């Protein structure tokens, strides 16, 4: 759950028309005004602002939004109850209020229009509204179990405007730049190149840094207000860790260079002799064994009985 709070406006006519004339607009709640037609609604708001004619910007407008994950939890009754609880915690009470639900976005949301001139003609202050609202939204999110984004990457940047938009832009730029530096001085210098300011808050009468803030244009935020990781303490720890990692990496590179130099120096001591010649494995030749051939079998063999006689007859020899 988050709240978008634009600057107070001057025209109830424009604000009411924008919210009620949308095709999907649904009035959830009204206090101190008629809702039978848009002209009556605008007239009632303007009638009350006359109780304090010196307040030019009498139009209060807040949009409460939830994650699409909370759609099933947000019936009209639940959304109305939470919006009224939010207003009570914001000290926006005793005045005219109009709640209008829209269906034109993926995420559930309701618009709150209220008169900054209350029923007694007093002004409802808008000092520090955004800071107070952020704490209240988080408390209500936890109380009712709504979806809580784990980091700012899941926030839809296109839906943000004004101070909220600048805050998230600062977050993204500071996180990107801080990854490449190792000291606060480097960080300040690199941010300045992008038109961003960085200021330290010192302990009274000392040079001890107590906090850090960042600025862009007319907007200025404490580091912890942008994100907890951008508080002075956590940002300092991050830079110290990055400096240590950088030093360790430099030492590794130095050692590798030294080893390469040693190897190169040793190789240079060996004279070049062209193509290497194969060397015998042993200095003394090993005698080969003498192989003696087996005697051949004699041509003559003992003749079997009758064999020689037959051969003689065949040759015409008689004994």
Coordinates of C-alpha atoms in Angstrom, one line a residue:
X1 CA 0.0 0.0 0.0
X2 CA 1.4 3.4 -1.0
X3 CA 0.0 6.9 -1.1
X4 CA 0.6 9.5 -3.8
X5 CA 0.1 13.0 -2.6
X6 CA 0.2 15.9 -5.1
X7 CA 0.4 19.5 -4.1
X8 CA -2.8 21.0 -2.8
X9 CA -5.0 22.4 -5.7
X10 CA -7.1 25.5 -6.2
X11 CA -10.1 24.1 -8.1
X12 CA -12.6 21.6 -6.7
X13 CA -14.3 21.7 -10.0
X14 CA -11.3 20.2 -11.9
X15 CA -10.4 17.6 -9.3
X16 CA -14.0 16.4 -8.8
X17 CA -14.7 16.2 -12.5
X18 CA -11.5 14.2 -13.1
X19 CA -12.4 11.6 -10.5
X20 CA -16.2 11.4 -11.1
X21 CA -16.4 11.6 -14.9
X22 CA -14.4 8.4 -15.5
X23 CA -16.6 5.6 -16.9
X24 CA -15.6 3.2 -14.2
X25 CA -15.8 5.7 -11.2
X26 CA -17.6 4.5 -8.1
X27 CA -18.3 6.6 -5.1
X28 CA -17.5 4.6 -2.0
X29 CA -18.0 7.3 0.7
X30 CA -19.0 10.9 1.1
X31 CA -19.1 13.2 4.2
X32 CA -20.6 16.7 4.1
X33 CA -21.4 16.7 0.4
X34 CA -24.2 15.7 -1.9
X35 CA -23.4 13.1 -4.5
X36 CA -26.7 13.0 -6.6
X37 CA -24.9 15.0 -9.3
X38 CA -21.5 16.5 -9.9
X39 CA -22.6 20.1 -9.8
X40 CA -24.0 19.7 -6.2
X41 CA -20.7 18.0 -5.1
X42 CA -18.6 20.8 -6.4
X43 CA -20.9 23.5 -5.0
X44 CA -20.8 21.9 -1.5
X45 CA -17.0 21.9 -1.5
X46 CA -16.8 25.5 -2.6
X47 CA -19.4 26.6 -0.1
X48 CA -17.3 25.3 2.8
X49 CA -14.0 26.8 1.6
X50 CA -15.6 30.2 2.0
X51 CA -15.2 29.8 5.7
X52 CA -11.5 30.4 5.1
X53 CA -11.3 32.6 1.9
X54 CA -7.6 33.3 2.5
X55 CA -6.6 29.7 1.8
X56 CA -6.1 29.6 -2.0
X57 CA -5.1 25.9 -2.2
X58 CA -8.0 24.3 -0.4
X59 CA -8.2 21.2 -2.5
X60 CA -6.7 18.1 -0.8
X61 CA -6.1 15.0 -3.0
X62 CA -4.6 11.7 -2.1
X63 CA -4.5 8.4 -4.1
X64 CA -4.1 5.2 -2.2
X65 CA -2.8 2.2 -4.2
X66 CA -2.3 -1.5 -3.5
X67 CA -0.5 -4.3 -5.2
X68 CA -2.4 -6.4 -7.8
X69 CA -1.7 -9.3 -5.4
X70 CA -4.1 -7.7 -2.9
X71 CA -7.1 -7.5 -5.3
X72 CA -9.0 -10.3 -3.7
X73 CA -8.7 -8.7 -0.2
X74 CA -10.0 -5.3 -1.2
X75 CA -13.8 -5.3 -1.4
X76 CA -15.4 -1.8 -1.5
X77 CA -16.1 -2.1 2.3
X78 CA -12.5 -3.0 3.2
X79 CA -11.0 -0.3 1.0
X80 CA -13.4 2.3 2.5
X81 CA -12.5 1.3 6.0
X82 CA -8.8 1.4 5.4
X83 CA -9.0 4.8 3.6
X84 CA -10.9 6.3 6.6
X85 CA -8.4 4.8 9.0
X86 CA -5.6 6.3 6.9
X87 CA -7.2 9.8 7.1
X88 CA -7.7 9.5 10.8
X89 CA -4.0 8.7 11.4
X90 CA -3.1 11.6 9.0
X91 CA -5.1 13.9 11.2
X92 CA -7.4 14.7 8.2
X93 CA -10.7 14.8 10.0
X94 CA -13.7 17.0 10.8
X95 CA -14.0 18.0 7.1
X96 CA -15.7 17.1 3.9
X97 CA -14.4 13.9 2.3
X98 CA -15.1 12.0 -1.0
X99 CA -13.8 8.5 -1.8
X100 CA -13.9 7.4 -5.4
X101 CA -12.7 4.0 -6.6
X102 CA -11.3 3.6 -10.1
X103 CA -10.8 0.4 -12.2
X104 CA -8.7 1.8 -15.0
X105 CA -5.4 0.4 -13.6
X106 CA -4.1 -3.1 -13.0
X107 CA -3.6 -2.2 -9.3
X108 CA -6.5 -1.4 -7.0
X109 CA -6.7 2.2 -6.0
X110 CA -9.0 4.8 -4.5
X111 CA -8.9 8.6 -4.8
X112 CA -9.5 10.8 -1.7
X113 CA -10.7 14.3 -2.2
X114 CA -11.0 16.4 1.0
X115 CA -11.5 20.1 1.9
X116 CA -8.5 21.6 3.6
X117 CA -10.9 24.0 5.3
X118 CA -12.6 22.0 8.0
X119 CA -16.1 22.4 9.4
X120 CA -14.8 25.0 11.8
X121 CA -13.1 27.1 9.1
X122 CA -9.6 26.1 10.2
X123 CA -6.9 24.9 7.8
X124 CA -5.8 21.3 7.8
X125 CA -2.0 21.4 7.6
X126 CA -0.1 19.7 4.8
X127 CA 3.3 19.9 6.5
X128 CA 5.5 16.7 6.3
X129 CA 2.5 14.9 4.8
X130 CA 4.7 12.6 2.6
X131 CA 7.0 11.5 5.4
X132 CA 4.1 10.8 7.8
X133 CA 2.1 9.1 5.0
X134 CA 4.9 6.6 4.2
X135 CA 5.1 5.4 7.8
X136 CA 1.3 5.1 8.1
X137 CA 1.0 3.1 4.8
X138 CA 3.7 0.7 5.9
X139 CA 2.0 0.2 9.3
X140 CA -1.4 -0.4 7.6
X141 CA 0.2 -2.8 5.2
X142 CA 1.7 -4.9 8.0
X143 CA -1.5 -4.7 10.0
X144 CA -3.8 -6.0 7.3
X145 CA -1.3 -8.4 5.7
X146 CA -1.1 -6.6 2.3
X147 CA 1.7 -7.4 -0.1
X148 CA 4.9 -5.7 0.8
X149 CA 7.4 -5.2 -2.0
X150 CA 10.8 -6.6 -1.1
X151 CA 12.8 -4.0 -2.9
X152 CA 12.3 -0.9 -5.1
X153 CA 12.8 -2.9 -8.3
X154 CA 9.2 -4.0 -8.1
X155 CA 7.8 -0.5 -7.9
X156 CA 6.1 0.8 -11.1
X157 CA 8.2 3.9 -11.9
X158 CA 5.8 5.1 -14.5
X159 CA 3.0 5.6 -11.9
X160 CA 5.2 7.9 -9.8
X161 CA 5.1 11.7 -9.9
X162 CA 6.7 14.7 -8.2
X163 CA 8.7 14.0 -5.1
X164 CA 8.1 10.2 -5.2
X165 CA 9.4 10.1 -8.8
X166 CA 12.5 12.0 -7.9
X167 CA 13.1 9.8 -4.8
X168 CA 13.1 6.7 -6.9
X169 CA 15.3 8.3 -9.5
X170 CA 17.8 9.2 -6.8
X171 CA 17.7 5.7 -5.5
X172 CA 18.5 4.1 -8.9
X173 CA 21.3 6.6 -9.7
X174 CA 23.0 6.5 -6.3
X175 CA 22.9 2.7 -6.2
X176 CA 24.4 2.5 -9.7
X177 CA 27.2 5.0 -9.0
X178 CA 28.0 3.6 -5.5
X179 CA 29.0 0.2 -6.9
X180 CA 32.0 1.7 -8.7
X181 CA 33.6 3.9 -6.0
X182 CA 35.4 3.2 -2.7
X183 CA 35.2 6.5 -0.9
X184 CA 32.6 9.2 0.0
X185 CA 34.6 11.8 -1.9
X186 CA 34.5 9.6 -5.1
X187 CA 30.8 9.1 -4.7
X188 CA 30.1 12.8 -4.3
X189 CA 32.2 13.7 -7.3
X190 CA 30.5 11.1 -9.5
X191 CA 27.0 12.1 -8.4
X192 CA 27.8 15.7 -9.2
X193 CA 28.5 14.8 -12.8
X194 CA 24.9 13.7 -13.0
X195 CA 23.6 16.9 -11.4
X196 CA 23.0 15.3 -8.0
X197 CA 24.0 16.8 -4.6
X198 CA 25.4 15.0 -1.6
X199 CA 25.5 16.7 1.9
X200 CA 26.7 15.5 5.3
X201 CA 25.1 16.2 8.6
X202 CA 27.7 16.8 11.4
X203 CA 27.3 16.4 15.1
X204 CA 27.0 19.8 16.7
X205 CA 30.3 21.5 17.2
X206 CA 32.3 18.6 15.8
X207 CA 33.5 17.1 12.5
X208 CA 31.8 13.8 13.2
X209 CA 29.4 12.8 10.4
X210 CA 25.9 11.8 11.7
X211 CA 24.0 11.6 8.5
X212 CA 23.8 12.0 4.8
X213 CA 21.3 13.5 2.3
X214 CA 20.9 13.7 -1.4
X215 CA 19.3 16.3 -3.7
X216 CA 18.1 16.8 -7.2
X217 CA 16.7 20.1 -8.3
X218 CA 14.4 21.4 -5.6
X219 CA 14.0 18.1 -3.9
X220 CA 16.2 16.9 -1.0
X221 CA 16.0 13.6 1.0
X222 CA 17.9 11.9 3.8
X223 CA 19.7 8.8 2.6
X224 CA 17.7 6.6 4.9
X225 CA 14.5 8.2 3.6
X226 CA 15.3 7.1 0.1
X227 CA 16.3 3.6 1.2
X228 CA 17.7 2.1 4.3
X229 CA 20.8 0.9 2.4
X230 CA 21.6 4.6 1.7
X231 CA 22.0 5.7 5.3
X232 CA 25.4 7.1 6.1
X233 CA 26.3 4.0 8.2
X234 CA 25.3 1.4 5.7
X235 CA 26.7 3.3 2.7
X236 CA 30.1 3.8 4.5
X237 CA 30.2 0.0 5.2
X238 CA 29.5 -0.7 1.6
X239 CA 32.3 1.5 0.4
X240 CA 34.8 0.1 2.9
X241 CA 34.0 -3.4 1.8
X242 CA 34.4 -2.4 -1.9
X243 CA 37.8 -0.8 -1.1
X244 CA 39.0 -4.0 0.6
X245 CA 37.8 -6.1 -2.4
X246 CA 39.6 -3.8 -4.8
X247 CA 42.8 -4.0 -2.7
X248 CA 42.7 -7.8 -2.6
X249 CA 42.1 -8.0 -6.3
X250 CA 45.1 -5.7 -6.9
X251 CA 47.3 -7.9 -4.8
X252 CA 46.2 -11.0 -6.7
X253 CA 47.1 -9.3 -10.0
X254 CA 50.5 -8.2 -8.6
X255 CA 51.3 -11.7 -7.5
X256 CA 50.4 -13.1 -10.9
X257 CA 52.6 -10.5 -12.6
X258 CA 55.5 -11.5 -10.3
X259 CA 55.1 -15.1 -11.2
X260 CA 55.0 -14.4 -14.9
X261 CA 58.2 -12.4 -14.5
X262 CA 60.0 -15.2 -12.7
X263 CA 58.9 -17.7 -15.3
X264 CA 60.0 -15.4 -18.1
X265 CA 63.4 -14.8 -16.5
X266 CA 64.1 -18.5 -16.0
X267 CA 63.2 -19.3 -19.6
X268 CA 65.6 -16.6 -20.8
X269 CA 68.5 -18.5 -19.2
X270 CA 68.0 -21.6 -21.4
X271 CA 70.0 -21.1 -24.7
X272 CA 68.0 -21.6 -27.8
X273 CA 69.3 -24.5 -29.9
X274 CA 66.8 -24.7 -32.6
X275 CA 64.9 -27.9 -33.0
X276 CA 65.6 -30.1 -29.9
X277 CA 67.5 -33.4 -30.6
X278 CA 66.3 -36.6 -29.1
X279 CA 68.8 -37.9 -26.5
X280 CA 69.4 -41.6 -25.8
X281 CA 67.7 -42.8 -22.6
X282 CA 70.9 -44.6 -21.5
X283 CA 74.6 -43.7 -21.8
X284 CA 75.8 -47.3 -22.1
X285 CA 74.3 -49.4 -25.0
X286 CA 72.5 -52.4 -23.8
X287 CA 73.6 -55.7 -25.7
X288 CA 71.0 -57.3 -27.6
X289 CA 70.4 -61.1 -27.1
X290 CA 71.9 -63.5 -29.7
X291 CA 69.2 -65.6 -31.3
X292 CA 70.5 -69.1 -32.4
X293 CA 68.3 -70.6 -35.2
X294 CA 67.0 -74.1 -34.7
X295 CA 68.5 -76.9 -37.0
X296 CA 66.6 -77.7 -40.0
X297 CA 64.9 -81.1 -40.2
X298 CA 66.9 -83.6 -42.4
X299 CA 65.5 -84.4 -45.8
X300 CA 65.9 -88.1 -45.2
X301 CA 63.6 -90.0 -43.0
X302 CA 63.3 -93.6 -42.1
X303 CA 61.3 -95.3 -44.8
X304 CA 58.4 -97.4 -43.9
X305 CA 58.4 -101.0 -44.9
X306 CA 57.6 -101.6 -48.5
X307 CA 57.8 -98.0 -49.4
X308 CA 61.3 -98.1 -50.9
X309 CA 60.6 -101.2 -52.9
X310 CA 57.6 -99.7 -54.6
X311 CA 59.6 -96.6 -55.5
X312 CA 62.4 -98.7 -57.0
X313 CA 60.0 -100.6 -59.2
X314 CA 58.4 -97.5 -60.4
X315 CA 61.8 -96.3 -61.5
X316 CA 62.7 -99.6 -63.2
X317 CA 65.5 -100.4 -60.8
X318 CA 66.2 -104.0 -59.6
X319 CA 68.5 -105.0 -56.9

